[in-house]
Short mmCIF file of C-alpha atoms and ligand atoms in Angstrom, two decimals:
data_model
loop_
_atom_site.label_atom_id
_atom_site.label_comp_id
_atom_site.label_asym_id
_atom_site.label_seq_id
_atom_site.Cartn_x
_atom_site.Cartn_y
_atom_site.Cartn_z
CA MET A 159 0.86 11.14 -23.35
CA ILE A 160 -0.06 14.58 -24.42
CA ILE A 161 -0.80 17.52 -22.14
CA TRP A 162 -1.81 20.92 -23.38
CA LYS A 163 0.43 23.56 -21.93
CA ASN A 164 0.15 27.29 -22.01
CA ILE A 165 2.83 28.65 -24.21
CA GLU A 166 4.30 30.98 -21.56
CA LEU A 167 5.04 27.85 -19.43
CA VAL A 168 6.80 25.92 -22.30
CA GLU A 169 10.22 25.49 -22.36
CA PRO A 170 12.97 24.73 -24.80
CA GLY A 171 13.75 21.13 -25.12
CA GLU A 172 10.02 20.09 -24.78
CA ILE A 173 8.66 17.90 -27.39
CA VAL A 174 5.71 18.82 -29.70
CA GLY A 175 2.86 16.12 -29.16
CA GLU A 176 0.99 16.50 -32.60
CA ASP A 177 1.38 18.89 -35.48
CA VAL A 178 0.45 22.51 -34.65
CA TYR A 179 -1.22 24.49 -37.56
CA ASP A 180 -1.65 28.14 -38.05
CA PRO A 181 -5.07 29.60 -37.71
CA SER A 182 -6.05 29.13 -41.28
CA GLY A 183 -5.63 25.21 -40.77
CA PHE A 184 -3.61 24.75 -43.87
CA ILE A 185 -0.08 25.45 -42.84
CA ILE A 186 1.77 23.49 -40.18
CA LEU A 187 3.73 25.55 -38.16
CA ILE A 188 5.59 22.97 -36.05
CA LYS A 189 5.67 19.23 -36.50
CA GLU A 190 4.76 16.40 -34.31
CA GLY A 191 8.03 15.13 -32.46
CA SER A 192 9.99 18.49 -32.83
CA VAL A 193 12.03 19.17 -30.02
CA LEU A 194 11.13 23.00 -29.22
CA LYS A 195 13.91 25.74 -29.62
CA GLU A 196 13.66 29.02 -28.11
CA GLY A 197 13.23 30.41 -31.66
CA ASP A 198 10.19 28.05 -32.22
CA ILE A 199 8.46 29.30 -29.13
CA TYR A 200 8.96 32.95 -30.03
CA LEU A 201 7.51 32.17 -33.46
CA LEU A 202 4.60 30.25 -32.41
CA LYS A 203 3.66 33.10 -29.93
CA ASN A 204 3.83 35.46 -32.76
CA ARG A 205 1.55 33.51 -34.69
CA GLY A 206 -1.04 33.63 -32.18
CA VAL A 207 -0.36 30.18 -30.67
CA SER A 208 -1.68 30.29 -27.00
CA ILE A 209 -1.53 26.55 -25.96
CA LEU A 210 0.77 23.74 -27.32
CA PRO A 211 0.40 19.81 -27.28
CA ILE A 212 3.49 18.73 -25.49
CA TYR A 213 4.67 15.14 -25.11
CA VAL A 214 5.13 13.84 -21.54
CA GLU A 215 6.08 10.34 -20.52
CA GLU A 216 3.25 9.05 -18.50
CA VAL A 217 4.27 8.59 -14.99
CA LEU A 218 1.94 6.78 -12.82
CA THR A 219 2.06 6.55 -8.91
CA SER A 220 0.50 3.91 -6.72
CA GLU A 221 -2.31 6.68 -6.18
CA ASP A 222 -3.38 5.91 -9.77
CA ILE A 223 -4.24 2.27 -8.91
CA GLU A 224 -7.54 1.58 -7.15
CA PRO A 225 -6.70 0.81 -3.70
CA THR A 226 -7.78 -2.77 -2.13
CA ILE A 227 -10.38 -1.06 -0.13
CA ASP A 228 -12.08 1.39 -2.32
CA MET A 229 -12.21 5.05 -1.29
CA GLU A 230 -15.75 5.31 -0.21
CA LEU A 231 -15.52 2.17 2.24
CA TYR A 232 -12.09 3.27 3.44
CA ASP A 233 -13.41 6.71 4.41
CA ASN A 234 -16.28 5.20 6.42
CA LEU A 235 -14.01 2.57 8.06
CA SER A 236 -11.55 5.26 8.99
CA LYS A 237 -14.27 7.47 10.70
CA ASP A 238 -16.21 4.78 12.33
CA LEU A 239 -12.87 3.03 13.64
CA SER A 240 -11.51 6.49 14.95
CA ASN A 241 -14.76 6.54 16.97
CA THR A 242 -14.21 3.03 18.15
CA PHE A 243 -10.84 3.49 19.42
CA GLU A 244 -11.98 6.39 21.61
CA GLU A 245 -15.07 4.20 22.88
CA VAL A 246 -12.19 1.50 23.94
CA LYS A 247 -10.61 3.97 26.01
CA ASN A 248 -13.98 4.88 27.74
CA GLY A 249 -14.71 1.17 28.12
CA GLU A 250 -17.82 1.22 25.86
CA LEU A 251 -16.57 -0.66 22.93
CA ASN A 252 -19.39 -1.94 20.67
CA VAL A 253 -18.19 -5.40 19.58
CA LYS A 254 -20.86 -5.83 16.98
CA LYS A 255 -19.65 -2.80 15.09
CA VAL A 256 -16.12 -4.05 15.14
CA VAL A 257 -17.41 -7.46 13.66
CA LYS A 258 -19.37 -5.42 11.04
CA HIS A 259 -16.04 -3.67 10.05
CA SER A 260 -14.12 -6.93 10.13
CA GLU A 261 -16.83 -8.43 7.78
CA GLU A 262 -16.56 -5.45 5.28
CA ILE A 263 -12.80 -5.77 4.96
CA MET A 264 -13.12 -9.44 4.64
CA LYS A 265 -15.77 -9.34 1.61
CA LYS A 266 -13.68 -6.55 -0.24
CA VAL A 267 -10.22 -8.53 0.07
CA LEU A 268 -12.03 -11.81 -0.91
CA GLU A 269 -13.59 -10.07 -4.12
CA LYS A 270 -10.03 -8.96 -5.00
CA TYR A 271 -8.16 -11.99 -3.85
CA ASN A 272 -7.29 -13.61 -7.21
CA GLU A 273 -6.32 -10.30 -8.53
CA LYS A 274 -3.30 -10.27 -6.42
CA ILE A 275 -3.46 -6.55 -6.13
CA LEU A 276 -2.17 -4.87 -2.74
CA ASN A 277 -2.66 -1.30 -2.72
CA LEU A 278 -3.09 0.47 0.54
CA ILE A 279 -3.82 3.85 1.76
CA ARG A 280 -0.46 5.21 2.92
CA LYS A 281 -1.30 8.49 4.42
CA ASP A 282 -4.17 9.83 6.37
CA GLN A 283 -5.38 12.30 8.97
CA LYS A 284 -6.34 9.54 11.20
CA PRO A 285 -3.21 7.27 11.09
CA LEU A 286 -4.13 4.86 13.86
CA ALA A 287 -7.40 3.97 11.74
CA ARG A 288 -5.56 3.65 8.72
CA HIS A 289 -3.00 1.39 10.25
CA ALA A 290 -5.81 -0.76 11.66
CA ILE A 291 -7.45 -1.08 8.20
CA ASN A 292 -4.23 -1.90 6.33
CA THR A 293 -3.01 -4.35 8.99
CA GLY A 294 -6.80 -6.10 8.78
CA VAL A 295 -6.42 -6.06 4.79
CA ILE A 296 -3.00 -7.68 4.86
CA SER A 297 -3.75 -10.06 7.84
CA SER A 298 -7.06 -11.37 5.81
CA ILE A 299 -4.90 -11.76 2.62
CA ILE A 300 -2.55 -14.14 4.47
CA GLY A 301 -5.51 -15.84 6.45
CA ILE A 302 -7.04 -16.64 3.17
CA SER A 303 -3.80 -17.78 1.70
CA LEU A 304 -3.48 -20.24 4.72
CA GLY A 305 -6.75 -21.66 4.16
CA PHE A 306 -8.62 -20.12 7.06
CA ASP A 307 -12.53 -20.13 7.20
CA ASP A 308 -14.74 -17.18 7.30
CA GLU A 309 -15.06 -17.29 11.23
CA THR A 310 -11.43 -17.81 11.86
CA LEU A 311 -10.70 -14.93 9.43
CA ASN A 312 -13.01 -12.70 11.08
CA LYS A 313 -11.35 -13.17 14.32
CA LEU A 314 -7.78 -12.62 12.88
CA ILE A 315 -9.25 -9.20 11.24
CA ILE A 316 -10.76 -8.26 14.59
CA SER A 317 -7.37 -8.87 16.19
CA ALA A 318 -5.66 -6.62 13.32
CA ILE A 319 -8.15 -3.75 13.81
CA LEU A 320 -7.83 -3.70 17.57
CA HIS A 321 -4.22 -4.61 17.82
CA ASP A 322 -2.75 -1.06 18.43
CA VAL A 323 -5.82 0.19 20.35
CA ALA A 324 -3.62 1.08 23.36
CA HIS A 325 -1.39 3.36 21.20
CA GLU A 326 -1.98 7.28 21.04
CA LYS A 327 -0.68 6.99 17.33
CA PRO A 328 1.19 4.32 15.54
CA VAL A 329 4.99 3.92 15.90
CA ARG A 330 7.31 3.28 13.03
CA ASP A 331 9.65 1.61 15.35
CA ILE A 332 8.55 -2.13 15.14
CA ILE A 333 10.70 -3.26 17.73
CA GLU A 334 8.92 -1.81 20.59
CA TYR A 335 10.98 -3.68 23.49
CA TYR A 336 10.29 -0.99 25.90
CA ASP A 337 6.63 -0.42 25.05
CA THR A 338 3.93 -2.07 26.86
CA HIS A 339 0.94 -1.17 24.44
CA PRO A 340 0.25 -4.99 23.75
CA ILE A 341 -0.25 -5.60 27.52
CA LYS A 342 -2.31 -2.63 27.96
CA ALA A 343 -4.52 -3.20 24.79
CA THR A 344 -5.12 -6.64 26.05
CA GLY A 345 -5.79 -5.56 29.64
CA MET A 346 -8.29 -2.77 28.22
CA LEU A 347 -10.14 -5.22 25.94
CA ARG A 348 -10.34 -8.10 28.51
CA LYS A 349 -11.60 -5.95 31.36
CA HIS A 350 -14.40 -4.14 29.49
CA PHE A 351 -15.55 -6.61 26.72
CA ASN A 352 -15.06 -10.22 27.48
CA MET A 353 -13.27 -10.60 24.09
CA ASN A 354 -12.29 -13.78 22.61
CA ASP A 355 -9.43 -15.44 23.77
CA ASP A 356 -7.76 -15.85 20.34
CA VAL A 357 -7.98 -12.25 19.86
CA LEU A 358 -6.57 -11.55 23.03
CA LEU A 359 -3.64 -13.39 22.63
CA SER A 360 -2.64 -12.37 19.18
CA ILE A 361 -3.10 -8.71 20.29
CA LEU A 362 -0.93 -9.49 23.43
CA HIS A 363 1.79 -11.20 21.24
CA HIS A 364 1.95 -9.15 17.98
CA HIS A 365 5.45 -7.81 18.83
CA GLU A 366 6.86 -11.36 19.48
CA ARG A 367 9.80 -12.36 17.10
CA PHE A 368 10.04 -15.82 15.34
CA ASP A 369 13.45 -15.94 16.98
CA GLY A 370 12.33 -15.52 20.51
CA LYS A 371 13.79 -11.96 20.76
CA GLY A 372 10.54 -10.21 20.82
CA TYR A 373 8.15 -8.61 23.40
CA PRO A 374 6.55 -9.00 25.83
CA ARG A 375 7.10 -12.92 26.94
CA ASN A 376 10.09 -13.86 24.33
CA LEU A 377 8.08 -16.33 22.87
CA LYS A 378 9.69 -18.50 20.17
CA GLY A 379 8.85 -20.06 16.80
CA THR A 380 5.49 -21.78 16.75
CA SER A 381 4.90 -21.29 20.41
CA ILE A 382 3.72 -17.79 19.34
CA PRO A 383 -0.02 -17.98 18.31
CA VAL A 384 -0.52 -18.25 14.70
CA PHE A 385 -2.61 -14.93 14.67
CA ALA A 386 0.21 -13.05 16.16
CA ARG A 387 2.66 -14.22 13.81
CA ILE A 388 0.48 -13.05 10.89
CA LEU A 389 -0.35 -9.83 12.51
CA SER A 390 3.40 -9.07 12.83
CA ILE A 391 4.23 -9.16 9.39
CA ALA A 392 1.16 -7.18 8.52
CA ASP A 393 2.02 -4.62 11.06
CA ALA A 394 5.43 -4.34 10.09
CA TYR A 395 4.75 -4.08 6.19
CA ASP A 396 2.00 -1.35 6.84
CA THR A 397 4.33 0.63 9.42
CA LEU A 398 6.99 0.66 6.88
CA ILE A 399 5.19 1.99 3.87
CA SER A 400 2.92 4.58 5.90
CA LYS A 401 3.64 8.11 5.05
CA ASP A 402 2.22 9.29 8.28
CA PHE A 403 5.43 9.73 9.93
CA PRO A 404 8.29 12.38 9.29
CA GLY A 405 11.08 11.00 7.16
CA LYS A 406 11.07 8.59 4.18
CA ALA A 407 8.50 5.88 3.92
CA PHE A 408 9.56 2.53 2.54
CA SER A 409 8.22 1.69 -0.97
CA PRO A 410 6.35 -1.39 -1.07
CA TYR A 411 9.50 -3.01 -2.68
CA GLU A 412 11.58 -1.98 -0.09
CA ALA A 413 9.10 -3.29 2.70
CA VAL A 414 8.69 -6.60 0.92
CA LYS A 415 12.54 -6.90 0.94
CA PHE A 416 12.71 -5.95 4.48
CA ILE A 417 9.98 -8.66 5.29
CA ILE A 418 12.08 -11.33 3.32
CA SER A 419 15.28 -10.60 4.86
CA ASN A 420 13.77 -10.97 8.29
CA SER A 421 12.24 -14.19 7.51
CA GLY A 422 13.17 -16.70 10.54
CA LYS A 423 14.46 -13.87 12.51
CA MET A 424 11.28 -11.39 13.16
CA PHE A 425 8.95 -13.45 10.96
CA ASP A 426 7.78 -16.85 10.50
CA PRO A 427 9.39 -18.29 7.22
CA ASN A 428 6.18 -20.40 6.20
CA ILE A 429 3.95 -17.04 6.63
CA VAL A 430 6.30 -14.89 4.99
CA SER A 431 6.44 -17.12 1.87
CA LYS A 432 2.57 -17.12 1.54
CA PHE A 433 2.66 -13.21 1.88
CA VAL A 434 5.29 -12.85 -0.68
CA GLN A 435 3.51 -15.43 -3.04
CA TYR A 436 0.53 -12.98 -2.81
CA VAL A 437 2.37 -9.56 -3.18
CA GLY A 438 5.28 -10.65 -5.39
CA ILE A 439 8.79 -9.44 -5.20
CA TYR A 440 7.63 -6.39 -7.18
CA PRO A 441 4.61 -5.49 -5.11
CA THR A 442 1.73 -3.25 -6.79
CA GLY A 443 2.78 0.37 -6.88
CA THR A 444 6.62 -0.39 -7.61
CA VAL A 445 7.88 1.98 -10.07
CA VAL A 446 10.38 0.32 -12.48
CA GLU A 447 12.80 0.91 -15.16
CA LEU A 448 12.42 -1.98 -18.06
CA SER A 449 15.00 -3.14 -20.32
CA ASN A 450 13.36 -1.49 -23.21
CA GLY A 451 14.10 1.78 -21.81
CA GLU A 452 10.55 2.46 -20.62
CA ARG A 453 9.51 3.44 -17.04
CA GLY A 454 6.42 1.71 -15.71
CA ILE A 455 4.40 0.83 -12.60
CA VAL A 456 3.38 -2.73 -11.31
CA VAL A 457 -0.24 -2.70 -11.55
CA LYS A 458 -0.81 -6.37 -10.32
CA VAL A 459 0.89 -9.65 -10.07
CA LEU A 460 0.50 -12.52 -12.41
CA SER A 461 0.95 -16.33 -11.60
CA GLY A 462 4.58 -16.97 -10.68
CA LEU A 463 5.29 -13.75 -9.02
CA ILE A 464 5.58 -12.28 -12.43
CA PRO A 465 4.58 -8.43 -12.27
CA LEU A 466 2.22 -6.94 -14.75
CA VAL A 467 3.82 -3.29 -15.66
CA LYS A 468 1.88 -0.45 -17.18
CA ALA A 469 4.05 1.77 -19.33
CA ASN A 470 3.20 4.44 -21.49
CA GLY A 471 -0.28 3.37 -21.30
CA ARG A 472 0.27 -0.15 -22.24
CA LEU A 473 0.00 -3.25 -20.16
CA LEU A 474 3.05 -5.46 -20.45
CA ASP A 475 3.29 -9.13 -19.32
CA ILE A 476 7.18 -8.92 -19.27
CA VAL A 477 7.95 -12.48 -19.84
CA LYS A 478 5.72 -12.72 -22.83
CA GLU A 479 7.27 -9.36 -24.18
CA LYS A 480 10.90 -10.66 -23.38
CA ILE A 481 11.52 -7.68 -21.32
CA TYR A 482 13.08 -7.67 -17.89
CA ILE A 483 13.17 -5.19 -15.03
CA LYS A 484 16.53 -3.21 -15.13
CA LYS A 485 15.90 -1.56 -11.84
CA VAL A 486 13.43 -0.34 -9.42
CA ILE A 487 12.92 3.38 -9.14
CA ASN A 488 10.94 3.38 -6.12
FE1 FE2 B 513 2.00 -2.62 17.92
FE1 FE2 B 514 0.78 -1.70 14.75
#
Protein backbone atom coordinates (compact mmCIF):
# COMPACT_ATOMS: atom_id res chain seq x y z
CA MET A 1 0.00 0.00 0.00
CA ILE A 2 1.25 3.52 -0.77
CA ILE A 3 0.70 6.51 1.46
CA TRP A 4 1.67 10.08 0.63
CA LYS A 5 3.88 11.56 3.28
CA ASN A 6 5.02 15.12 3.93
CA ILE A 7 8.74 15.11 3.11
CA GLU A 8 9.50 16.66 6.51
CA LEU A 9 8.14 13.48 8.11
CA VAL A 10 9.90 11.00 5.83
CA GLU A 11 12.73 9.07 7.44
CA PRO A 12 15.80 7.34 6.04
CA GLY A 13 15.11 3.63 5.46
CA GLU A 14 11.60 4.18 4.12
CA ILE A 15 10.79 2.80 0.67
CA VAL A 16 9.66 4.95 -2.26
CA GLY A 17 6.25 3.72 -3.49
CA GLU A 18 6.42 4.95 -7.11
CA ASP A 19 8.81 6.80 -9.41
CA VAL A 20 9.21 10.45 -8.39
CA TYR A 21 9.76 12.96 -11.21
CA ASP A 22 11.14 16.47 -11.12
CA PRO A 23 8.66 19.29 -11.81
CA SER A 24 9.36 19.10 -15.56
CA GLY A 25 7.96 15.57 -15.54
CA PHE A 26 10.85 14.22 -17.65
CA ILE A 27 13.51 13.31 -15.16
CA ILE A 28 13.09 10.63 -12.54
CA LEU A 29 14.53 11.92 -9.29
CA ILE A 30 14.18 8.64 -7.46
CA LYS A 31 12.92 5.25 -8.56
CA GLU A 32 10.12 3.17 -7.12
CA GLY A 33 11.46 0.71 -4.55
CA SER A 34 14.50 2.80 -3.58
CA VAL A 35 15.38 2.76 0.07
CA LEU A 36 15.67 6.41 1.06
CA LYS A 37 18.97 7.70 2.43
CA GLU A 38 19.42 10.97 4.26
CA GLY A 39 21.10 12.46 1.17
CA ASP A 40 18.13 11.49 -1.05
CA ILE A 41 15.67 13.29 1.22
CA TYR A 42 17.90 16.38 1.22
CA LEU A 43 18.16 16.31 -2.57
CA LEU A 44 14.42 15.82 -3.08
CA LYS A 45 13.67 18.73 -0.77
CA ASN A 46 16.09 20.90 -2.75
CA ARG A 47 14.30 19.93 -5.96
CA GLY A 48 11.04 21.22 -4.51
CA VAL A 49 9.41 17.87 -3.72
CA SER A 50 7.05 18.35 -0.80
CA ILE A 51 5.23 15.02 -0.56
CA LEU A 52 6.56 11.55 -1.28
CA PRO A 53 4.82 8.25 -2.09
CA ILE A 54 5.99 5.85 0.60
CA TYR A 55 5.39 2.13 0.57
CA VAL A 56 3.88 0.77 3.79
CA GLU A 57 2.84 -2.76 4.56
CA GLU A 58 -0.93 -2.86 4.91
CA VAL A 59 -1.78 -3.74 8.47
CA LEU A 60 -5.44 -4.35 9.05
CA THR A 61 -7.05 -4.51 12.45
CA SER A 62 -10.37 -6.07 13.38
CA GLU A 63 -11.80 -2.53 13.22
CA ASP A 64 -11.35 -2.73 9.44
CA ILE A 65 -13.72 -5.69 9.19
CA GLU A 66 -17.42 -4.98 9.27
CA PRO A 67 -18.88 -5.94 12.64
CA THR A 68 -21.54 -8.68 12.78
CA ILE A 69 -24.00 -6.07 14.03
CA ASP A 70 -23.52 -3.04 11.77
CA MET A 71 -22.68 0.22 13.51
CA GLU A 72 -26.04 1.87 12.91
CA LEU A 73 -27.99 -0.96 14.50
CA TYR A 74 -25.34 -1.36 17.19
CA ASP A 75 -25.57 2.31 18.24
CA ASN A 76 -29.37 2.16 18.45
CA LEU A 77 -29.28 -1.06 20.45
CA SER A 78 -26.60 0.26 22.78
CA LYS A 79 -28.59 3.42 23.54
CA ASP A 80 -31.89 1.60 23.97
CA LEU A 81 -30.46 -1.15 26.14
CA SER A 82 -28.80 1.33 28.49
CA ASN A 83 -32.26 2.79 29.06
CA THR A 84 -33.72 -0.68 29.44
CA PHE A 85 -31.28 -1.54 32.24
CA GLU A 86 -32.26 1.63 34.08
CA GLU A 87 -35.92 0.74 33.63
CA VAL A 88 -35.40 -2.73 35.11
CA LYS A 89 -33.86 -1.17 38.20
CA ASN A 90 -36.94 1.02 38.54
CA GLY A 91 -39.29 -1.89 37.93
CA GLU A 92 -40.54 -0.53 34.61
CA LEU A 93 -39.21 -2.97 32.03
CA ASN A 94 -40.93 -2.91 28.67
CA VAL A 95 -40.71 -6.57 27.66
CA LYS A 96 -41.95 -5.82 24.13
CA LYS A 97 -38.91 -3.58 23.60
CA VAL A 98 -36.53 -6.33 24.71
CA VAL A 99 -38.25 -8.80 22.39
CA LYS A 100 -37.81 -6.30 19.54
CA HIS A 101 -34.09 -5.93 20.30
CA SER A 102 -33.70 -9.68 20.48
CA GLU A 103 -35.39 -10.07 17.08
CA GLU A 104 -33.12 -7.42 15.56
CA ILE A 105 -30.03 -9.26 16.80
CA MET A 106 -31.39 -12.60 15.59
CA LYS A 107 -32.20 -11.22 12.12
CA LYS A 108 -28.71 -9.78 11.68
CA VAL A 109 -26.98 -12.94 12.89
CA LEU A 110 -29.13 -15.12 10.62
CA GLU A 111 -28.26 -12.90 7.63
CA LYS A 112 -24.54 -13.36 8.26
CA TYR A 113 -24.55 -16.86 9.70
CA ASN A 114 -23.26 -18.64 6.60
CA GLU A 115 -20.35 -16.22 6.29
CA LYS A 116 -18.94 -17.47 9.60
CA ILE A 117 -17.83 -13.99 10.58
CA LEU A 118 -17.86 -13.09 14.24
CA ASN A 119 -16.67 -9.55 14.67
CA LEU A 120 -17.78 -7.81 17.83
CA ILE A 121 -17.50 -4.27 19.12
CA ARG A 122 -14.87 -4.51 21.85
CA LYS A 123 -15.07 -1.09 23.46
CA ASP A 124 -17.95 1.21 24.28
CA GLN A 125 -18.86 4.03 26.66
CA LYS A 126 -21.75 1.82 27.70
CA PRO A 127 -19.98 -1.42 28.61
CA LEU A 128 -23.00 -3.22 30.02
CA ALA A 129 -25.05 -2.63 26.87
CA ARG A 130 -22.10 -3.67 24.71
CA HIS A 131 -21.72 -6.88 26.72
CA ALA A 132 -25.44 -7.60 26.44
CA ILE A 133 -25.45 -7.18 22.64
CA ASN A 134 -22.33 -9.29 22.15
CA THR A 135 -23.50 -12.05 24.47
CA GLY A 136 -26.74 -12.01 22.46
CA VAL A 137 -24.86 -12.32 19.16
CA ILE A 138 -22.64 -15.19 20.30
CA SER A 139 -25.54 -17.00 21.98
CA SER A 140 -27.66 -16.79 18.85
CA ILE A 141 -24.80 -18.16 16.72
CA ILE A 142 -24.55 -21.13 19.08
CA GLY A 143 -28.35 -21.50 19.22
CA ILE A 144 -28.61 -21.60 15.40
CA SER A 145 -25.78 -24.17 15.30
CA LEU A 146 -27.75 -26.31 17.75
CA GLY A 147 -30.86 -26.18 15.55
CA PHE A 148 -33.02 -23.87 17.70
CA ASP A 149 -36.21 -22.56 16.09
CA ASP A 150 -36.99 -18.81 16.06
CA GLU A 151 -39.04 -18.83 19.22
CA THR A 152 -36.38 -20.70 21.19
CA LEU A 153 -33.65 -18.46 19.78
CA ASN A 154 -35.62 -15.44 20.83
CA LYS A 155 -35.84 -16.63 24.43
CA LEU A 156 -32.13 -17.40 24.43
CA ILE A 157 -31.23 -13.92 23.16
CA ILE A 158 -33.54 -12.26 25.70
CA SER A 159 -31.70 -14.20 28.43
CA ALA A 160 -28.38 -13.01 27.00
CA ILE A 161 -29.52 -9.38 26.85
CA LEU A 162 -30.68 -9.43 30.46
CA HIS A 163 -28.20 -11.84 32.06
CA ASP A 164 -26.10 -9.19 33.82
CA VAL A 165 -28.91 -6.73 34.44
CA ALA A 166 -28.12 -6.69 38.17
CA HIS A 167 -24.53 -5.58 37.53
CA GLU A 168 -23.55 -1.97 37.75
CA LYS A 169 -20.95 -2.77 35.11
CA PRO A 170 -19.66 -6.03 33.59
CA VAL A 171 -16.84 -7.74 35.47
CA ARG A 172 -13.89 -9.44 33.86
CA ASP A 173 -13.56 -12.01 36.64
CA ILE A 174 -15.72 -14.70 35.13
CA ILE A 175 -15.60 -16.93 38.20
CA GLU A 176 -17.73 -14.75 40.39
CA TYR A 177 -18.20 -17.19 43.27
CA TYR A 178 -19.04 -14.47 45.71
CA ASP A 179 -21.13 -12.41 43.42
CA THR A 180 -24.85 -12.60 43.82
CA HIS A 181 -25.84 -10.88 40.59
CA PRO A 182 -27.51 -13.93 38.97
CA ILE A 183 -29.80 -14.30 41.99
CA LYS A 184 -30.44 -10.56 42.15
CA ALA A 185 -31.24 -10.37 38.42
CA THR A 186 -33.61 -13.30 38.58
CA GLY A 187 -35.36 -11.75 41.57
CA MET A 188 -35.69 -8.35 39.89
CA LEU A 189 -37.13 -9.84 36.72
CA ARG A 190 -39.44 -12.33 38.42
CA LYS A 191 -40.84 -9.76 40.83
CA HIS A 192 -41.60 -7.09 38.33
CA PHE A 193 -42.12 -8.63 34.98
CA ASN A 194 -43.52 -12.12 35.11
CA MET A 195 -40.70 -13.26 32.85
CA ASN A 196 -40.63 -16.62 31.05
CA ASP A 197 -39.16 -19.42 33.22
CA ASP A 198 -36.58 -20.55 30.65
CA VAL A 199 -35.21 -17.02 30.60
CA LEU A 200 -35.16 -16.72 34.39
CA LEU A 201 -33.44 -20.08 34.88
CA SER A 202 -30.75 -19.37 32.33
CA ILE A 203 -29.99 -16.03 33.96
CA LEU A 204 -29.91 -17.65 37.40
CA HIS A 205 -27.46 -20.33 36.22
CA HIS A 206 -25.22 -18.46 33.78
CA HIS A 207 -22.25 -18.80 36.17
CA GLU A 208 -22.63 -22.51 36.80
CA ARG A 209 -19.73 -24.63 35.56
CA PHE A 210 -20.03 -27.92 33.70
CA ASP A 211 -17.84 -29.60 36.37
CA GLY A 212 -20.22 -28.51 39.13
CA LYS A 213 -17.88 -25.90 40.65
CA GLY A 214 -19.96 -22.93 39.57
CA TYR A 215 -22.34 -20.52 41.15
CA PRO A 216 -25.01 -20.26 42.66
CA ARG A 217 -26.25 -23.88 42.96
CA ASN A 218 -23.25 -26.02 41.94
CA LEU A 219 -25.32 -27.63 39.21
CA LYS A 220 -23.33 -30.09 37.12
CA GLY A 221 -23.24 -31.20 33.47
CA THR A 222 -26.54 -31.36 31.67
CA SER A 223 -28.48 -30.56 34.84
CA ILE A 224 -27.53 -26.95 34.01
CA PRO A 225 -30.24 -25.56 31.69
CA VAL A 226 -29.03 -25.58 28.09
CA PHE A 227 -29.53 -21.80 27.70
CA ALA A 228 -27.28 -21.24 30.72
CA ARG A 229 -24.60 -23.55 29.25
CA ILE A 230 -24.66 -21.45 26.07
CA LEU A 231 -24.67 -18.15 27.94
CA SER A 232 -21.63 -19.09 30.00
CA ILE A 233 -19.53 -19.55 26.83
CA ALA A 234 -20.87 -16.39 25.18
CA ASP A 235 -20.38 -14.44 28.42
CA ALA A 236 -16.80 -15.64 28.92
CA TYR A 237 -15.78 -15.01 25.31
CA ASP A 238 -17.07 -11.46 25.28
CA THR A 239 -15.71 -10.64 28.72
CA LEU A 240 -12.24 -11.85 27.71
CA ILE A 241 -12.03 -9.88 24.45
CA SER A 242 -13.57 -6.72 25.89
CA LYS A 243 -11.39 -3.62 25.96
CA ASP A 244 -13.68 -1.89 28.47
CA PHE A 245 -11.49 -2.92 31.40
CA PRO A 246 -8.10 -1.65 32.45
CA GLY A 247 -5.30 -4.04 31.53
CA LYS A 248 -4.81 -6.13 28.43
CA ALA A 249 -7.79 -7.74 26.74
CA PHE A 250 -7.49 -11.22 25.23
CA SER A 251 -7.34 -11.35 21.44
CA PRO A 252 -10.17 -13.39 19.84
CA TYR A 253 -7.57 -16.14 19.27
CA GLU A 254 -6.59 -16.25 22.95
CA ALA A 255 -10.24 -16.21 23.99
CA VAL A 256 -11.07 -19.21 21.76
CA LYS A 257 -8.04 -21.02 23.21
CA PHE A 258 -9.31 -20.30 26.72
CA ILE A 259 -12.78 -21.64 25.87
CA ILE A 260 -11.32 -24.82 24.34
CA SER A 261 -8.98 -25.41 27.28
CA ASN A 262 -11.94 -25.16 29.65
CA SER A 263 -14.13 -27.51 27.66
CA GLY A 264 -15.56 -30.06 30.11
CA LYS A 265 -14.40 -27.94 33.06
CA MET A 266 -16.23 -24.63 32.84
CA PHE A 267 -18.10 -25.35 29.64
CA ASP A 268 -20.20 -28.08 28.02
CA PRO A 269 -17.86 -29.78 25.50
CA ASN A 270 -20.62 -30.33 22.92
CA ILE A 271 -21.49 -26.65 22.94
CA VAL A 272 -17.82 -25.63 22.86
CA SER A 273 -17.36 -27.72 19.72
CA LYS A 274 -20.36 -26.03 18.03
CA PHE A 275 -18.92 -22.64 18.94
CA VAL A 276 -15.45 -23.50 17.63
CA GLN A 277 -16.91 -24.95 14.41
CA TYR A 278 -18.28 -21.49 13.79
CA VAL A 279 -15.52 -19.13 14.94
CA GLY A 280 -12.61 -21.38 13.99
CA ILE A 281 -9.30 -21.78 15.77
CA TYR A 282 -8.19 -18.50 14.23
CA PRO A 283 -11.27 -16.31 14.61
CA THR A 284 -12.10 -13.24 12.53
CA GLY A 285 -9.71 -10.43 13.41
CA THR A 286 -6.73 -12.66 14.28
CA VAL A 287 -3.50 -11.09 13.00
CA VAL A 288 -1.14 -13.77 11.69
CA GLU A 289 2.28 -14.15 10.14
CA LEU A 290 2.21 -16.48 7.15
CA SER A 291 4.88 -18.88 5.92
CA ASN A 292 5.46 -16.62 2.87
CA GLY A 293 6.53 -13.84 5.24
CA GLU A 294 3.39 -11.76 4.81
CA ARG A 295 1.37 -10.48 7.69
CA GLY A 296 -2.40 -10.70 7.40
CA ILE A 297 -5.68 -10.74 9.21
CA VAL A 298 -8.32 -13.47 9.27
CA VAL A 299 -11.43 -12.01 7.63
CA LYS A 300 -13.64 -15.08 7.79
CA VAL A 301 -13.64 -18.80 8.38
CA LEU A 302 -14.04 -21.17 5.42
CA SER A 303 -15.37 -24.70 5.65
CA GLY A 304 -13.28 -27.02 7.76
CA LEU A 305 -12.14 -24.16 10.00
CA ILE A 306 -9.75 -22.88 7.32
CA PRO A 307 -9.17 -19.15 7.78
CA LEU A 308 -9.47 -16.77 4.85
CA VAL A 309 -6.61 -14.32 5.34
CA LYS A 310 -6.29 -10.82 3.90
CA ALA A 311 -2.69 -9.81 3.40
CA ASN A 312 -1.39 -6.84 1.43
CA GLY A 313 -4.74 -6.30 -0.24
CA ARG A 314 -5.16 -9.94 -1.36
CA LEU A 315 -7.53 -12.59 -0.02
CA LEU A 316 -5.68 -15.86 0.56
CA ASP A 317 -7.20 -19.29 0.91
CA ILE A 318 -4.14 -20.63 2.68
CA VAL A 319 -4.81 -24.27 1.81
CA LYS A 320 -5.18 -23.57 -1.91
CA GLU A 321 -2.08 -21.37 -1.92
CA LYS A 322 -0.11 -23.93 0.11
CA ILE A 323 0.72 -21.39 2.80
CA TYR A 324 0.54 -22.04 6.50
CA ILE A 325 0.16 -19.86 9.54
CA LYS A 326 3.61 -19.46 11.05
CA LYS A 327 2.48 -17.64 14.14
CA VAL A 328 -0.29 -15.60 15.64
CA ILE A 329 0.67 -11.98 16.20
CA ASN A 330 -2.48 -11.02 18.05
FE1 LIG B 1 -22.61 -12.58 35.02
FE1 LIG C 1 -21.84 -11.39 31.77
